[in-house]
Steps between C-alpha positions, in 0.01 A plus 500: 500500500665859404414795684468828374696723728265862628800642561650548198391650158432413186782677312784326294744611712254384803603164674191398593352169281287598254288334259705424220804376787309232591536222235909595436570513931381179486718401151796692603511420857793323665449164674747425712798709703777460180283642309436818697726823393546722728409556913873324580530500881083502503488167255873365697319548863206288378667220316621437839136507697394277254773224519485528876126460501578174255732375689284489803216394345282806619274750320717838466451802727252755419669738231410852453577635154483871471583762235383727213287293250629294184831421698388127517360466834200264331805271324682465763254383700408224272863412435521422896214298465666336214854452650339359818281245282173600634149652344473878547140640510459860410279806637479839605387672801224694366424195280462328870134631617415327752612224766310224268731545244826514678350194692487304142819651371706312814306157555581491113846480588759235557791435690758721361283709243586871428213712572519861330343804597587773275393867630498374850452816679177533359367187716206682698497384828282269569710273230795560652450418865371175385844473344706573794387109672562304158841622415602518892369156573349362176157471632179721426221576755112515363193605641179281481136653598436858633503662844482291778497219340760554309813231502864539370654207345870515434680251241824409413638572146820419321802680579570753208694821369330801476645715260372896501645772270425858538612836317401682801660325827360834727195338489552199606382468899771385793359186566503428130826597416660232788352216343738480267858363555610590168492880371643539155503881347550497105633830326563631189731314282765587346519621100707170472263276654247605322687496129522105615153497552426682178705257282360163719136678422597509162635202390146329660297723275746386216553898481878570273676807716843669515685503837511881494086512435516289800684740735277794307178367615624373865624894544148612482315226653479659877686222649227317456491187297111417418540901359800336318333206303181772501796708274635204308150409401455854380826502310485192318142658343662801338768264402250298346363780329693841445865260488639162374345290767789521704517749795827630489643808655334751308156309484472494882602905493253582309261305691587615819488908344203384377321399809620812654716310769867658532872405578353466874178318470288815583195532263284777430285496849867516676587816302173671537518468900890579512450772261165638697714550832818646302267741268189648741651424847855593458622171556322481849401382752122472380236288683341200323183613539598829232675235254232321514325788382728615249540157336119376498595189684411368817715524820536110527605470130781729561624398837489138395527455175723801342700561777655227636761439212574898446565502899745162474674651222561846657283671296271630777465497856267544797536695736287657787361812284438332174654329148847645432729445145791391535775653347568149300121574348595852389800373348321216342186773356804716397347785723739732755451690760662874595537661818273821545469659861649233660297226360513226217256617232444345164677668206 
């Protein structure tokens, strides 16, 4: 089952799944820990929870898997279900309505089996309390009748790993956060990671593509690499089309310029909110509330969707009295700034 993430957005540069992701995640998606690119001391730590888990014979700790979307937090959690030999059942915590289902989605599990929960800190909770007893003590409490006549069974079910990923760990509750043993935090890879990724995507679509296209494409994919193959699937159509079928250097440049995503990743809704605090606020600070405003989107959109890679990148930060530009985004606009009465103002 794939989950659509609320989080995210539905731009190409977005690295949420999105509709047309679905049926190539599932082609290009690696199986087992070799296969993986990227995450080293992330993918090294858990090779070694997993063969110590084998080698005792016991279901794996709990693992948290947290970080921005379309870093792989959904593969690698059925890669550990695949490296541990067990069946992995999938979910997510607004998918998870009510204690009836989450009551099904256990007894449905063996010993051993993976049990995903993707979005987990949107569990409301009701859900999650009657979580806290099955992956504590692998048993489940129900309540038969009403009032006072009302009777709580509890029953045993097979021990299991609960696996939870989140993009937004701050909302995860205290008591839900220390049921897991394992904590692993993915971040953005690296241009070389993800021009490995790129070519592995590529020779599974049976897509022909120079090296150098490669490291073009992984230069402006946001760290990201579902935004990557999201790229190489857009690049192989205008080399299908405008080129010789092959997406060389200068097919995936003109793709790229194109799609209006530059040297840095940043697209066009990037620009417009840089360019918005740099042009009518002198660079700030300005409150989200008046970008919001200016831009015509909502608060939420911006703080979570736009902002989060501009901020990681030092292209913005937050501070106490608003959005401010960083130098690196004036630079990067090709906008500077002159001193006038003692201040920075835009020239």
């Amino acid at each position: 089952m794939e989950i659509e993430n609320r989080d995210d957005d539905d731009r190409l540069v977005g690295g949420g799944q999105q509709t047309e992701d679905r049926a190539f995640d599932l082609t290009l998606r690696p199986r087992r820990f070799a296969e993986f690119v990227g995450q080293r001391e992330q993918l090294s730590n858990l090779e070694v929870f997993v063969k110590a888990a084998r080698g005792r014979r016991e279901p794996l700790d709990h693992v948290l898997l947290c970080g921005p979307p379309g870093l792989g937090k959904t593969t690698l959690a059925h890669i550990l279900a695949n490296e541990l030999d067990v069946n992995i059942k999938c979910d997510s915590g607004p998918g998870i309505e009510h204690k009836g289902k989450l009551a099904a989605l256990l007894t449905g599990l063996k010993r051993g089996d993976v049990l995903f929960i993707d979005e987990i800190h949107r569990l409301n909770v009701t859900v999650e309390e009657s979580l806290y007893p099955a992956v504590e003590d692998f048993q489940m409490d129900f309540v038969a009748g009403e009032g006072a006549h009302a009777m709580t069974y509890r029953i045993a079910i097979e021990p299991f790993t609960l696996v939870g990923a989140t993009t937004r760990t701050g909302l995860l509750t205290a008591p839900m956060l220390s049921r897991f043993g394992i904590e692993i935090r993915l971040s953005y890879y690296s241009p070389e990671d993800l021009a490995r990724i790129i070519d592995r995507s590529a020779r599974l679509m049976d897509v022909e593509i120079d090296a150098d296209a490669c490291d073009e494409i992984a230069r402006r994919a946001r760290g990201t690499p579902r935004v990557a193959n999201r790229l190489l699937r857009r690049a192989r159509d205008f080399a299908e089309v405008k080129w010789d079928g092959r997406v060389s250097l200068a097919a995936a440049r003109d793709t790229l310029d194109s799609l209006q995503i530059d040297h840095a990743g940043l697209d066009l809704m990037d620009r417009r909110l840089l360019g918005a605090i740099i042009e009518h606020y002198d660079g700030g600070p300005v409150g989200l509330d008046t970008l919001s405003a200016s831009l015509g989107e909502p608060r939420d959109t911006i703080e979570d969707v736009i902002e989060p890679f501009l901020i990681q990148q030092g292209f913005l930060k937050r501070t106490p009295r608003g959005r401010e530009a960083t130098p690196r985004a004036y630079e990067h606009l090709k906008r500077t700034r002159e001193a006038r009465g003692g201040q920075q103002q835009l020239f």
